[in-house]
Short mmCIF file of C-alpha atoms and ligand atoms in Angstrom, two decimals:
data_model
loop_
_atom_site.label_atom_id
_atom_site.label_comp_id
_atom_site.label_asym_id
_atom_site.label_seq_id
_atom_site.Cartn_x
_atom_site.Cartn_y
_atom_site.Cartn_z
CA MET A 1 69.36 142.06 103.53
CA GLU A 2 69.89 142.70 99.85
CA LEU A 3 67.25 143.58 97.30
CA ASP A 4 67.41 143.57 93.52
CA ILE A 5 64.89 145.84 91.77
CA GLU A 6 64.24 147.14 88.30
CA GLY A 7 62.35 150.30 87.46
CA ILE A 8 62.08 153.86 86.20
CA VAL A 9 63.43 156.81 88.19
CA ILE A 10 60.55 159.22 88.73
CA ARG A 11 62.07 161.54 91.34
CA GLN A 12 65.51 162.45 92.56
CA THR A 13 65.84 164.71 95.61
CA PRO A 14 69.28 166.07 96.58
CA TYR A 15 70.14 165.26 100.17
CA LYS A 16 73.07 166.57 102.21
CA GLU A 17 75.92 167.51 99.90
CA LYS A 18 76.23 164.91 97.16
CA ASP A 19 73.67 162.31 98.19
CA ALA A 20 70.16 161.94 96.87
CA ILE A 21 66.89 160.23 97.70
CA VAL A 22 65.67 158.36 94.65
CA ASN A 23 62.12 157.21 93.93
CA VAL A 24 61.77 154.43 91.41
CA PHE A 25 58.54 153.22 89.83
CA THR A 26 58.58 149.42 89.68
CA SER A 27 56.06 146.72 88.80
CA GLN A 28 55.19 146.54 92.52
CA GLY A 29 54.80 150.24 93.16
CA ILE A 30 57.26 152.93 94.21
CA ALA A 31 60.60 152.07 95.84
CA THR A 32 62.56 154.74 97.71
CA PHE A 33 66.26 154.53 98.49
CA TYR A 34 69.23 156.65 99.53
CA ALA A 35 72.03 156.96 97.01
CA ARG A 36 75.33 158.10 98.47
CA SER A 37 77.54 160.47 96.47
CA ILE A 38 75.58 160.07 93.24
CA LEU A 39 75.67 163.83 92.71
CA ALA A 40 79.47 163.74 92.69
CA LEU A 41 81.11 163.94 89.25
CA THR A 42 83.00 160.72 89.84
CA SER A 43 79.97 158.63 90.84
CA LYS A 44 79.67 155.32 88.99
CA ASN A 45 75.98 155.05 89.84
CA ALA A 46 74.93 158.52 88.66
CA SER A 47 73.60 157.60 85.21
CA SER A 48 71.35 154.86 86.58
CA CYS A 49 69.68 157.40 88.88
CA LEU A 50 68.94 160.15 86.34
CA MET A 51 65.33 161.14 85.81
CA TYR A 52 63.40 158.62 83.67
CA ALA A 53 66.35 156.25 83.50
CA TYR A 54 65.28 152.63 83.31
CA SER A 55 67.72 150.77 85.55
CA ARG A 56 68.45 147.83 87.76
CA PHE A 57 69.39 148.56 91.37
CA LEU A 58 71.06 146.49 94.01
CA LEU A 59 69.95 147.77 97.42
CA SER A 60 70.73 146.87 100.99
CA SER A 61 68.59 147.60 104.00
CA HIS A 62 69.86 149.53 106.98
CA GLY A 63 67.20 149.71 109.65
CA ASP A 64 64.10 150.91 107.87
CA LYS A 65 66.08 152.55 105.05
CA LEU A 66 67.28 151.19 101.74
CA LEU A 67 70.72 152.15 100.45
CA LEU A 68 71.93 151.93 96.88
CA ARG A 69 74.89 149.59 96.46
CA LYS A 70 75.02 149.40 92.71
CA GLY A 71 73.02 150.89 89.84
CA GLU A 72 73.06 149.51 86.32
CA LEU A 73 71.53 151.52 83.50
CA ILE A 74 69.31 149.58 81.09
CA ASP A 75 68.14 152.54 78.97
CA SER A 76 68.57 156.25 79.69
CA PHE A 77 65.95 157.33 77.09
CA TYR A 78 68.39 160.16 76.68
CA ASN A 79 66.82 161.75 73.64
CA ASN A 80 63.68 162.50 75.65
CA TYR A 81 65.78 165.15 77.41
CA GLU A 82 66.05 167.11 74.20
CA SER A 83 62.38 167.94 74.12
CA ILE A 84 60.70 170.19 76.65
CA GLU A 85 57.33 168.80 75.49
CA LYS A 86 58.34 165.21 76.25
CA MET A 87 59.87 166.18 79.59
CA THR A 88 56.72 168.05 80.57
CA CYS A 89 54.56 165.05 79.66
CA LEU A 90 56.83 162.75 81.70
CA GLY A 91 56.65 165.27 84.55
CA VAL A 92 52.86 164.98 84.66
CA MET A 93 52.99 161.18 84.44
CA SER A 94 55.55 160.94 87.25
CA GLU A 95 53.60 163.21 89.53
CA VAL A 96 50.42 161.23 88.97
CA VAL A 97 52.29 158.01 89.73
CA PHE A 98 53.91 159.53 92.77
CA LYS A 99 50.63 160.76 94.17
CA ILE A 100 48.20 157.99 93.31
CA ALA A 101 49.92 154.79 92.19
CA GLY A 102 50.61 153.35 95.65
CA GLU A 103 51.03 149.62 95.28
CA ASP A 104 50.72 149.36 91.53
CA ASP A 105 50.06 145.83 90.31
CA GLY A 106 52.36 146.35 87.35
CA ARG A 107 49.75 147.45 84.84
CA LEU A 108 50.39 151.20 85.05
CA TYR A 109 54.14 150.56 85.24
CA ALA A 110 53.98 148.64 81.96
CA PHE A 111 52.29 151.62 80.33
CA PHE A 112 54.92 154.02 81.69
CA LEU A 113 57.73 151.93 80.23
CA LYS A 114 55.96 151.51 76.90
CA ILE A 115 55.36 155.27 76.70
CA LEU A 116 59.03 156.04 77.39
CA ASN A 117 59.89 153.89 74.39
CA LEU A 118 57.26 155.49 72.17
CA LEU A 119 58.34 159.00 73.15
CA LYS A 120 61.88 158.05 72.24
CA ASN A 121 60.54 157.20 68.78
CA ASN A 122 58.70 160.52 68.65
CA PHE A 123 55.16 159.17 68.78
CA ASP A 124 52.41 161.73 69.51
CA ILE A 125 52.86 163.05 73.06
CA LEU A 126 49.27 164.11 73.74
CA THR A 127 47.85 160.76 72.62
CA LEU A 128 50.22 158.96 75.01
CA LEU A 129 49.52 161.23 77.96
CA CYS A 130 45.78 160.98 77.43
CA ILE A 131 45.94 157.17 77.40
CA PHE A 132 48.24 157.09 80.43
CA LEU A 133 45.86 159.22 82.51
CA ALA A 134 42.87 157.09 81.49
CA LYS A 135 44.74 153.96 82.62
CA ALA A 136 45.83 155.68 85.85
CA ILE A 137 42.17 156.48 86.55
CA ASN A 138 40.94 153.00 85.80
CA TYR A 139 43.57 151.28 87.93
CA SER A 140 43.14 153.77 90.79
CA GLY A 141 39.95 152.47 92.34
CA TYR A 142 37.94 155.36 90.88
CA ALA A 143 37.34 153.78 87.48
CA LEU A 144 35.06 155.51 85.02
CA GLN A 145 32.40 153.62 83.03
CA TYR A 146 33.11 153.73 79.27
CA GLU A 147 31.07 150.81 77.94
CA GLU A 148 27.52 151.64 79.00
CA CYS A 149 25.35 154.20 80.76
CA ILE A 150 26.38 154.53 84.40
CA GLN A 151 22.72 154.98 85.42
CA CYS A 152 20.75 152.37 83.49
CA SER A 153 23.46 150.15 81.88
CA SER A 154 22.13 150.80 78.40
CA LYS A 155 24.70 150.58 75.63
CA LYS A 156 22.51 152.59 73.28
CA ASN A 157 22.35 156.33 72.72
CA ILE A 158 25.36 157.28 74.83
CA VAL A 159 25.45 161.06 74.60
CA ALA A 160 27.70 162.43 77.36
CA VAL A 161 30.24 161.83 80.10
CA ASP A 162 29.30 162.77 83.65
CA TYR A 163 32.37 162.71 85.90
CA ASN A 164 30.27 163.16 89.04
CA LEU A 165 28.19 160.10 88.25
CA GLY A 166 31.24 158.17 87.03
CA GLY A 167 31.21 157.85 83.25
CA PHE A 168 29.01 157.50 80.19
CA VAL A 169 25.40 158.67 80.32
CA CYS A 170 22.67 157.77 77.82
CA LYS A 171 20.12 160.13 76.29
CA LYS A 172 17.34 158.94 78.56
CA CYS A 173 19.36 159.48 81.74
CA LEU A 174 20.93 162.78 80.69
CA LYS A 175 19.78 165.54 83.03
CA THR A 176 21.73 168.75 83.02
CA LYS A 177 24.68 168.28 80.67
CA GLU A 178 24.59 168.94 76.97
CA VAL A 179 24.95 166.23 74.35
CA GLU A 180 28.60 165.72 73.32
CA ASN A 181 29.94 165.30 69.82
CA ASN A 182 30.58 161.76 68.63
CA LEU A 183 34.34 162.11 68.20
CA TYR A 184 34.75 163.16 71.84
CA LEU A 185 32.74 160.12 73.01
CA LYS A 186 34.64 157.83 70.68
CA ILE A 187 38.06 159.04 71.89
CA PHE A 188 36.95 158.89 75.54
CA ARG A 189 36.03 155.23 75.08
CA TYR A 190 39.18 154.48 73.09
CA VAL A 191 41.69 155.80 75.66
CA PHE A 192 40.18 153.66 78.41
CA LYS A 193 39.78 150.58 76.27
CA VAL A 194 42.96 150.46 74.16
CA ASP A 195 45.39 147.60 74.84
CA ILE A 196 49.00 148.36 75.63
CA GLN A 197 50.31 146.90 72.37
CA ASP A 198 47.97 149.14 70.35
CA ILE A 199 48.58 152.54 71.88
CA ASP A 200 50.61 153.74 68.90
CA LYS A 201 48.02 152.62 66.32
CA ASN A 202 46.13 155.92 66.26
CA ILE A 203 47.06 159.56 66.70
CA LEU A 204 44.16 161.23 68.45
CA ASN A 205 42.58 164.61 67.78
CA LYS A 206 44.69 167.23 69.52
CA SER A 207 42.00 169.49 70.97
CA ILE A 208 39.98 166.54 72.30
CA CYS A 209 43.16 165.12 73.87
CA MET A 210 43.85 168.44 75.55
CA ARG A 211 40.30 168.59 76.86
CA LEU A 212 40.45 165.02 78.17
CA ILE A 213 43.84 165.57 79.83
CA LYS A 214 42.39 168.59 81.64
CA GLU A 215 39.28 166.64 82.67
CA PHE A 216 41.23 163.56 83.79
CA LEU A 217 43.59 165.64 85.95
CA ALA A 218 40.62 167.48 87.48
CA TYR A 219 38.91 164.14 88.16
CA LEU A 220 42.01 162.70 89.88
CA LYS A 221 42.44 165.84 91.97
CA ALA A 222 38.82 165.70 93.07
CA LYS A 223 38.89 161.98 93.91
CA PHE A 224 42.23 162.04 95.72
CA GLY A 225 41.71 165.43 97.35
CA PHE A 226 44.69 167.26 95.84
CA TYR A 227 44.63 170.98 95.39
CA ASN A 228 46.87 170.78 92.33
CA PHE A 229 49.50 168.89 90.39
CA ALA A 230 52.65 171.04 90.31
CA SER A 231 53.57 169.83 86.82
CA GLU A 232 50.18 170.76 85.38
CA THR A 233 50.78 174.51 85.12
CA MET A 234 53.94 173.98 83.08
CA PHE A 235 52.17 171.43 80.89
CA PHE A 236 49.29 173.73 79.96
CA GLU A 237 51.71 176.61 79.42
CA ILE A 238 53.69 174.58 76.86
CA PHE A 239 50.76 172.85 75.17
CA LYS A 240 48.34 175.78 74.98
ZN1 LIG B 1 20.91 155.52 80.92
#
């Protein structure tokens, strides 16, 4: 059986001498296939299987495994390789996808592809990562409430975010946490709400983005029971 897929390479694991196992994020989730000899210098399929390459793949099934027959590069997003900041951001995004995306319905995939394009055009990295993590949370089954109080459904006097309860909390329902500043609450709401075509309309406050990225990763780890994201340490080292 043959299979034609299109997607973004989010992991490449060397296997035997010159082979690799490639994981591709597609609009239907993650596809995994074996790519023979792609680590050889003469391989015609190598460029299509590079990290964060956006490619089309022709696969054939052998038993329960998929083998790469032909890879065709659509866009390598090559200039993203020149920036350690961009690569670190993509590293966090890929790991989150790898660990939580499962059978994506195409929504998170669309954001990943859009973000690759915006990074290529040097749009603000932290804004994009913050939005991506908010979308990953809200498509994960552990969505946070960003329109009204999680306790009483009031839309008035929202004063904090309680991750244990699951989102916004109003003044009346606030128990232990302190009242947050308005900009934090505004940006929290924005990153969950923003439509894909508008994600490059605003550059968000850097320190609030950093705080939200930290909180979102902690929330995902808690909900999915991960001890850590390997890419996180590097990210916070570079963006401190
Ligand atoms: Zn309330």
